[in-house]
Each structure stands twice: as C-alpha cells, then as structure tokens.
GROMACS .gro file of C-alpha atoms in nm:
model
  273
    1MET     CA    1 -12.958  13.684  14.490
    2PRO     CA    2 -13.260  13.742  14.726
    3THR     CA    3 -13.458  13.438  14.841
    4ARG     CA    4 -13.797  13.418  14.676
    5ARG     CA    5 -14.082  13.424  14.939
    6PRO     CA    6 -14.399  13.222  14.882
    7ARG     CA    7 -14.692  13.434  14.763
    8ARG     CA    8 -14.946  13.485  15.051
    9THR     CA    9 -15.284  13.360  14.928
   10ARG     CA   10 -15.633  13.426  15.077
   11ARG     CA   11 -15.635  13.070  15.218
   12THR     CA   12 -15.304  13.131  15.393
   13ALA     CA   13 -15.435  13.458  15.539
   14LEU     CA   14 -15.748  13.290  15.671
   15ALA     CA   15 -15.536  13.017  15.826
   16VAL     CA   16 -15.310  13.270  15.999
   17THR     CA   17 -15.609  13.462  16.121
   18ALA     CA   18 -15.754  13.143  16.267
   19VAL     CA   19 -15.426  13.060  16.443
   20ALA     CA   20 -15.412  13.412  16.585
   21LEU     CA   21 -15.766  13.391  16.726
   22LEU     CA   22 -15.690  13.048  16.879
   23ALA     CA   23 -15.376  13.191  17.035
   24THR     CA   24 -15.575  13.478  17.179
   25ALA     CA   25 -15.833  13.239  17.331
   26VAL     CA   26 -15.560  13.032  17.485
   27ALA     CA   27 -15.398  13.337  17.616
   28GLY     CA   28 -15.723  13.427  17.793
   29CYS     CA   29 -15.687  13.105  17.996
   30GLY     CA   30 -15.356  13.210  18.139
   31ASP     CA   31 -15.125  13.090  17.857
   32SER     CA   32 -14.906  13.322  17.661
   33GLY     CA   33 -15.009  13.141  17.342
   34GLY     CA   34 -14.651  13.117  17.209
   35LEU     CA   35 -14.537  12.837  16.992
   36ARG     CA   36 -14.344  12.556  17.151
   37ALA     CA   37 -14.089  12.329  16.998
   38ALA     CA   38 -14.192  11.961  16.955
   39GLY     CA   39 -13.832  11.845  16.959
   40ALA     CA   40 -13.606  11.732  16.684
   41THR     CA   41 -13.751  11.556  16.386
   42PRO     CA   42 -13.601  11.217  16.318
   43THR     CA   43 -13.421  11.178  15.987
   44ALA     CA   44 -13.610  10.979  15.739
   45VAL     CA   45 -13.430  10.660  15.640
   46SER     CA   46 -13.516  10.497  15.316
   47PRO     CA   47 -13.563  10.117  15.305
   48ALA     CA   48 -13.262   9.909  15.210
   49LYS     CA   49 -13.321   9.595  15.008
   50LEU     CA   50 -13.087   9.326  15.132
   51TRP     CA   51 -12.934   9.047  14.920
   52PRO     CA   52 -13.101   9.132  14.587
   53ASP     CA   53 -12.938   8.830  14.428
   54LEU     CA   54 -13.080   8.596  14.679
   55ARG     CA   55 -13.288   8.319  14.511
   56PRO     CA   56 -13.657   8.355  14.621
   57ALA     CA   57 -13.804   8.067  14.821
   58SER     CA   58 -14.078   7.876  14.627
   59SER     CA   59 -14.245   7.716  14.939
   60PRO     CA   60 -14.291   7.812  15.304
   61ALA     CA   61 -14.049   7.686  15.571
   62TRP     CA   62 -14.329   7.606  15.815
   63PRO     CA   63 -14.678   7.492  15.731
   64TYR     CA   64 -14.944   7.764  15.801
   65ASP     CA   65 -15.308   7.671  15.831
   66GLU     CA   66 -15.447   7.883  15.552
   67GLY     CA   67 -15.810   7.795  15.636
   68SER     CA   68 -16.053   7.545  15.493
   69ALA     CA   69 -16.422   7.461  15.508
   70SER     CA   70 -16.583   7.124  15.566
   71ALA     CA   71 -16.942   7.014  15.609
   72VAL     CA   72 -17.032   6.853  15.937
   73LYS     CA   73 -17.167   6.500  15.888
   74GLY     CA   74 -17.473   6.382  16.060
   75LEU     CA   75 -17.631   6.720  16.149
   76THR     CA   76 -17.909   6.920  15.994
   77VAL     CA   77 -17.982   7.291  16.026
   78PRO     CA   78 -18.366   7.336  16.094
   79GLY     CA   79 -18.494   7.626  15.875
   80ASP     CA   80 -18.127   7.720  15.801
   81ASP     CA   81 -18.117   7.891  16.143
   82ILE     CA   82 -17.789   7.815  16.303
   83ARG     CA   83 -17.921   7.903  16.643
   84GLU     CA   84 -18.143   7.595  16.623
   85VAL     CA   85 -17.842   7.367  16.615
   86ASP     CA   86 -17.746   7.210  16.954
   87PRO     CA   87 -17.386   7.306  17.034
   88VAL     CA   88 -17.342   6.976  17.223
   89ALA     CA   89 -17.449   6.785  16.916
   90VAL     CA   90 -17.178   6.975  16.717
   91VAL     CA   91 -16.904   6.865  16.953
   92TRP     CA   92 -17.031   6.509  16.942
   93ALA     CA   93 -17.022   6.518  16.561
   94GLU     CA   94 -16.659   6.609  16.580
   95ILE     CA   95 -16.578   6.337  16.835
   96ALA     CA   96 -16.743   6.086  16.603
   97SER     CA   97 -16.545   6.191  16.304
   98GLN     CA   98 -16.203   6.204  16.475
   99ALA     CA   99 -16.196   5.877  16.676
  100ALA     CA  100 -15.806   5.875  16.680
  101ASP     CA  101 -15.803   6.201  16.884
  102TYR     CA  102 -16.103   6.143  17.110
  103GLY     CA  103 -16.096   5.764  17.156
  104SER     CA  104 -15.983   5.588  17.468
  105LYS     CA  105 -15.618   5.623  17.359
  106GLY     CA  106 -15.651   5.950  17.197
  107ALA     CA  107 -15.489   6.279  17.307
  108TYR     CA  108 -15.827   6.425  17.398
  109HIS     CA  109 -16.002   6.113  17.533
  110GLU     CA  110 -16.114   6.293  17.849
  111THR     CA  111 -16.305   6.547  17.647
  112ALA     CA  112 -16.532   6.270  17.511
  113ASN     CA  113 -16.602   6.142  17.864
  114ARG     CA  114 -16.690   6.484  17.994
  115VAL     CA  115 -16.923   6.581  17.705
  116ARG     CA  116 -17.159   6.308  17.829
  117GLU     CA  117 -17.210   6.526  18.134
  118CYS     CA  118 -17.318   6.839  17.932
  119ALA     CA  119 -17.679   6.948  17.949
  120ALA     CA  120 -17.864   7.023  17.623
  121GLY     CA  121 -17.712   7.333  17.479
  122GLY     CA  122 -17.418   7.316  17.712
  123GLY     CA  123 -17.360   7.361  18.084
  124GLY     CA  124 -17.267   7.137  18.372
  125ALA     CA  125 -16.979   7.131  18.625
  126ARG     CA  126 -16.764   6.905  18.418
  127CYS     CA  127 -16.890   6.993  18.072
  128PRO     CA  128 -16.593   7.111  17.851
  129LEU     CA  129 -16.814   7.321  17.629
  130LEU     CA  130 -16.781   7.694  17.670
  131LYS     CA  131 -17.069   7.941  17.610
  132PRO     CA  132 -17.149   7.960  17.239
  133TYR     CA  133 -17.150   8.297  17.059
  134TYR     CA  134 -17.342   8.415  16.748
  135ARG     CA  135 -17.227   8.688  16.514
  136ASP     CA  136 -17.218   8.756  16.146
  137LEU     CA  137 -16.855   8.689  16.056
  138THR     CA  138 -16.899   8.633  15.681
  139GLY     CA  139 -17.091   8.951  15.590
  140ASP     CA  140 -17.399   8.762  15.450
  141GLY     CA  141 -17.628   8.909  15.715
  142ARG     CA  142 -17.667   8.579  15.898
  143ASP     CA  143 -17.501   8.479  16.224
  144GLU     CA  144 -17.225   8.224  16.245
  145LEU     CA  145 -17.172   7.997  16.552
  146THR     CA  146 -16.846   8.031  16.742
  147LEU     CA  147 -16.773   7.738  16.966
  148GLY     CA  148 -16.496   7.671  17.222
  149PHE     CA  149 -16.440   7.356  17.427
  150ARG     CA  150 -16.150   7.228  17.641
  151LEU     CA  151 -15.943   6.951  17.502
  152TYR     CA  152 -15.879   6.740  17.820
  153PRO     CA  153 -15.651   6.621  17.959
  154THR     CA  154 -15.434   6.873  17.775
  155ASN     CA  155 -15.421   7.248  17.847
  156GLN     CA  156 -15.555   7.324  17.498
  157THR     CA  157 -15.883   7.459  17.380
  158ALA     CA  158 -16.062   7.391  17.055
  159LEU     CA  159 -16.193   7.700  16.872
  160ARG     CA  160 -16.444   7.637  16.591
  161VAL     CA  161 -16.659   7.855  16.371
  162TYR     CA  162 -16.957   7.729  16.177
  163THR     CA  163 -17.189   7.872  15.908
  164VAL     CA  164 -17.475   7.742  15.703
  165VAL     CA  165 -17.429   7.664  15.331
  166GLY     CA  166 -17.694   7.495  15.120
  167HIS     CA  167 -17.884   7.387  15.427
  168ARG     CA  168 -17.582   7.219  15.573
  169LEU     CA  169 -17.368   7.312  15.875
  170VAL     CA  170 -17.014   7.392  15.757
  171GLN     CA  171 -16.705   7.441  15.974
  172VAL     CA  172 -16.500   7.741  15.855
  173LEU     CA  173 -16.240   7.770  16.134
  174GLU     CA  174 -16.057   7.499  16.330
  175ASP     CA  175 -15.792   7.602  16.571
  176ASP     CA  176 -15.644   7.418  16.872
  177ASP     CA  177 -15.418   7.608  17.096
  178ALA     CA  178 -15.321   7.696  17.458
  179ILE     CA  179 -15.564   7.985  17.479
  180ILE     CA  180 -15.574   8.287  17.712
  181GLY     CA  181 -15.880   8.442  17.561
  182VAL     CA  182 -16.076   8.487  17.232
  183GLU     CA  183 -16.223   8.810  17.104
  184LEU     CA  184 -16.474   8.877  16.825
  185ALA     CA  185 -16.362   9.211  16.662
  186GLY     CA  186 -16.589   9.308  16.372
  187ARG     CA  187 -16.580   9.015  16.140
  188ALA     CA  188 -16.251   8.876  16.278
  189VAL     CA  189 -16.167   8.619  16.544
  190VAL     CA  190 -15.873   8.718  16.763
  191VAL     CA  191 -15.698   8.452  16.963
  192ARG     CA  192 -15.466   8.529  17.253
  193SER     CA  193 -15.207   8.267  17.346
  194PRO     CA  194 -14.932   8.258  17.611
  195ALA     CA  195 -14.574   8.318  17.500
  196GLY     CA  196 -14.257   8.173  17.647
  197ILE     CA  197 -14.137   8.515  17.764
  198SER     CA  198 -14.311   8.660  18.072
  199GLY     CA  199 -14.491   8.986  17.991
  200TYR     CA  200 -14.560   8.884  17.639
  201GLU     CA  201 -14.829   8.697  17.444
  202TYR     CA  202 -14.907   8.578  17.093
  203ARG     CA  203 -15.220   8.731  16.923
  204THR     CA  204 -15.350   8.555  16.609
  205THR     CA  205 -15.624   8.707  16.387
  206TRP     CA  206 -15.847   8.496  16.161
  207ALA     CA  207 -16.061   8.676  15.901
  208TRP     CA  208 -16.330   8.569  15.654
  209ASP     CA  209 -16.193   8.509  15.298
  210PRO     CA  210 -16.483   8.519  15.045
  211GLU     CA  211 -16.275   8.337  14.781
  212ARG     CA  212 -16.169   8.039  15.010
  213LYS     CA  213 -16.512   8.052  15.186
  214ALA     CA  214 -16.332   8.005  15.519
  215MET     CA  215 -16.178   8.198  15.807
  216VAL     CA  216 -15.808   8.238  15.712
  217PHE     CA  217 -15.503   8.314  15.907
  218SER     CA  218 -15.447   8.698  15.845
  219ARG     CA  219 -15.220   8.826  16.123
  220ASP     CA  220 -14.984   8.691  16.388
  221GLU     CA  221 -14.830   8.923  16.648
  222PHE     CA  222 -14.597   8.893  16.948
  223LEU     CA  223 -14.728   9.160  17.185
  224ARG     CA  224 -14.596   9.314  17.501
  225THR     CA  225 -14.864   9.302  17.767
  226GLY     CA  226 -14.688   9.452  18.075
  227GLU     CA  227 -14.377   9.419  18.290
  228ALA     CA  228 -14.210   9.087  18.313
  229ARG     CA  229 -14.303   8.888  18.616
  230HIS     CA  230 -14.054   8.674  18.796
  231SER     CA  231 -14.137   8.307  18.810
  232ARG     CA  232 -13.997   7.987  18.964
  233THR     CA  233 -14.004   7.840  18.615
  234GLN     CA  234 -13.721   7.966  18.419
  235ALA     CA  235 -13.824   8.079  18.065
  236PRO     CA  236 -13.633   7.932  17.771
  237ALA     CA  237 -13.343   8.133  17.635
  238ALA     CA  238 -13.420   8.357  17.340
  239PRO     CA  239 -13.336   8.203  16.990
  240SER     CA  240 -12.996   8.275  16.862
  241SER     CA  241 -13.129   8.342  16.514
  242PRO     CA  242 -13.302   8.686  16.476
  243GLY     CA  243 -13.664   8.684  16.364
  244LEU     CA  244 -13.751   8.334  16.502
  245PRO     CA  245 -14.022   8.311  16.767
  246SER     CA  246 -13.938   8.185  17.122
  247PRO     CA  247 -14.091   7.849  17.207
  248ALA     CA  248 -14.402   7.876  17.418
  249LEU     CA  249 -14.408   7.748  17.773
  250PRO     CA  250 -14.666   7.499  17.898
  251ALA     CA  251 -14.980   7.678  18.021
  252SER     CA  252 -15.121   7.413  18.245
  253ALA     CA  253 -15.188   7.670  18.520
  254LEU     CA  254 -15.396   7.896  18.300
  255PRO     CA  255 -15.764   7.946  18.374
  256ASP     CA  256 -16.034   7.868  18.124
  257PRO     CA  257 -16.008   8.098  17.825
  258VAL     CA  258 -16.249   8.387  17.795
  259LEU     CA  259 -16.457   8.426  17.487
  260SER     CA  260 -16.587   8.782  17.442
  261ASP     CA  261 -16.745   9.012  17.195
  262SER     CA  262 -16.520   9.304  17.279
  263ALA     CA  263 -16.267   9.441  17.035
  264PRO     CA  264 -15.905   9.354  17.114
  265SER     CA  265 -15.731   9.591  17.350
  266PRO     CA  266 -15.435   9.786  17.204
  267SER     CA  267 -15.085   9.695  17.308
  268PRO     CA  268 -14.785   9.930  17.322
  269SER     CA  269 -14.576   9.721  17.093
  270ALA     CA  270 -14.608   9.443  16.840
  271SER     CA  271 -14.392   9.234  16.611
  272THR     CA  272 -14.485   8.969  16.365
  273ARG     CA  273 -14.425   8.603  16.477
   0.00000   0.00000   0.00000
C-alpha cells in the first residue's frame, strides 16, 4: 500500500519559497546553500518516579528561613520617604535590639565598636556599613532600602532590606552569610557565597512575596564559575550521600562583598543546593 503524502498547502508553499530565496541569498555570499546535518537527536527519556510507596515527609529536614517582616523599633520615617532614614541609625537600632550578638561578649561585638566611627549616612575608614542602595523591590512604586554591613570580627556580612508600612520602617529581609557579592536583579536580591569546592559558588535568590509581605527564599543554586584553582588549603571531600551539599570553607581571605544593581551573570551549569 503506498504511503500517504501530506497535502501541500498554500502556507507550506510560501514557506518553501522563503527557504529557497534564503538559500539563494546565502549562495550569493559564497555558500552552496545546502542543508547541513545538526547531528543525532538524543532519545527522549520519560521521567521515572522512584519509590512510589515511600511515605511522604511531613516536615523539612533542615530549617529554611522562609522570610518574615518586623518593624524597626525607635525609628521614624519622615514623610514616609525611606531615603530620609539615616542608614547608620538603622544599624544602631539593630545593635540595640540584639545585645546578645553585638554586646562585649557577642559574636559581632567589634561591629558595634566600629559603627561609632561611621559618619552620618555611612562612610569612614573603619565603618562596617557598605553603600546603601534604593530600588522598588515590592512593586508598590516606592523604593526599598538595601543595607549591608560587615559582622566583625567574623568574615560574615549582614544583608538587610527595609520598606515602609504604615509610617513605620519594616525589615523584610535578614540574611547573614560569608558573601562574595550581592546583586539586585529586577525585584529580586541575589546573594553569591563561597563554596567548599574551588571553581564553584552558592547563589541564593530572595524575592518579594505579597502574601507574606517579606522577601522569601526562592532559589538556591550551586554554580560552576570557572576552572578549579589549586590551593594550599585542601578542600573537604565530597559528601558520600548524593544530593547533599559540600560544607563551605572559611572565607576569611575574601574581600569586602560587592553590592551592585546589575543582573546576575549567567553560569554554564547549575544545580539546586
């Protein structure tokens, strides 16, 4: 029985004509215009569901910070304009509310000492406060305040985002980490952190959640950034259990993190942490 051929429609004829004209134009540039093979097409593999009888977990194995909002005590927002709020005063408000962390015996006691050397609005040789940034991260048409300050004597950096709600300054993101850099991409905050394997880094994305009224953890990636660099410090061995992240190495030699407005640069590979 002869094979039935598809009926040639007017649209098909136009498409063939267009291809022919294109091939003619290419041929005029010194190319024969012939079709070239793109290689073998990989065979599609359907997803396989493993262990269908496994009892689903009812709670997470590790606590993830899902994001929360809290009003900053002791500060007012003149005219509801967040740019009128002194960033140094915001840091002082946190120090006052977390005496256990910033006190003389706290993990970040040196930060409190150095904030005293900050000029109004930030600045100073020993000031731990980084340059503040303003951008609408909630979609309400008003700018939010993104702050970063070093948590001395550790190698960590505090990342904070504030907005104005009901004439009050409200913190909508709190994240402390060993940070390589921070990027504002659209309405998201992307945090880059060192990984324990040379040539890789962690990249965490926080995005505004209108229901929780806070920046929430939305994506965590383990990205390849380049060829591995040999170091005198031996990296920890990869975990024996697949799917678990490698522990991060101390990053005491890292420079101050960079806070920028640029979109995050693409990476050749990624996997969820």
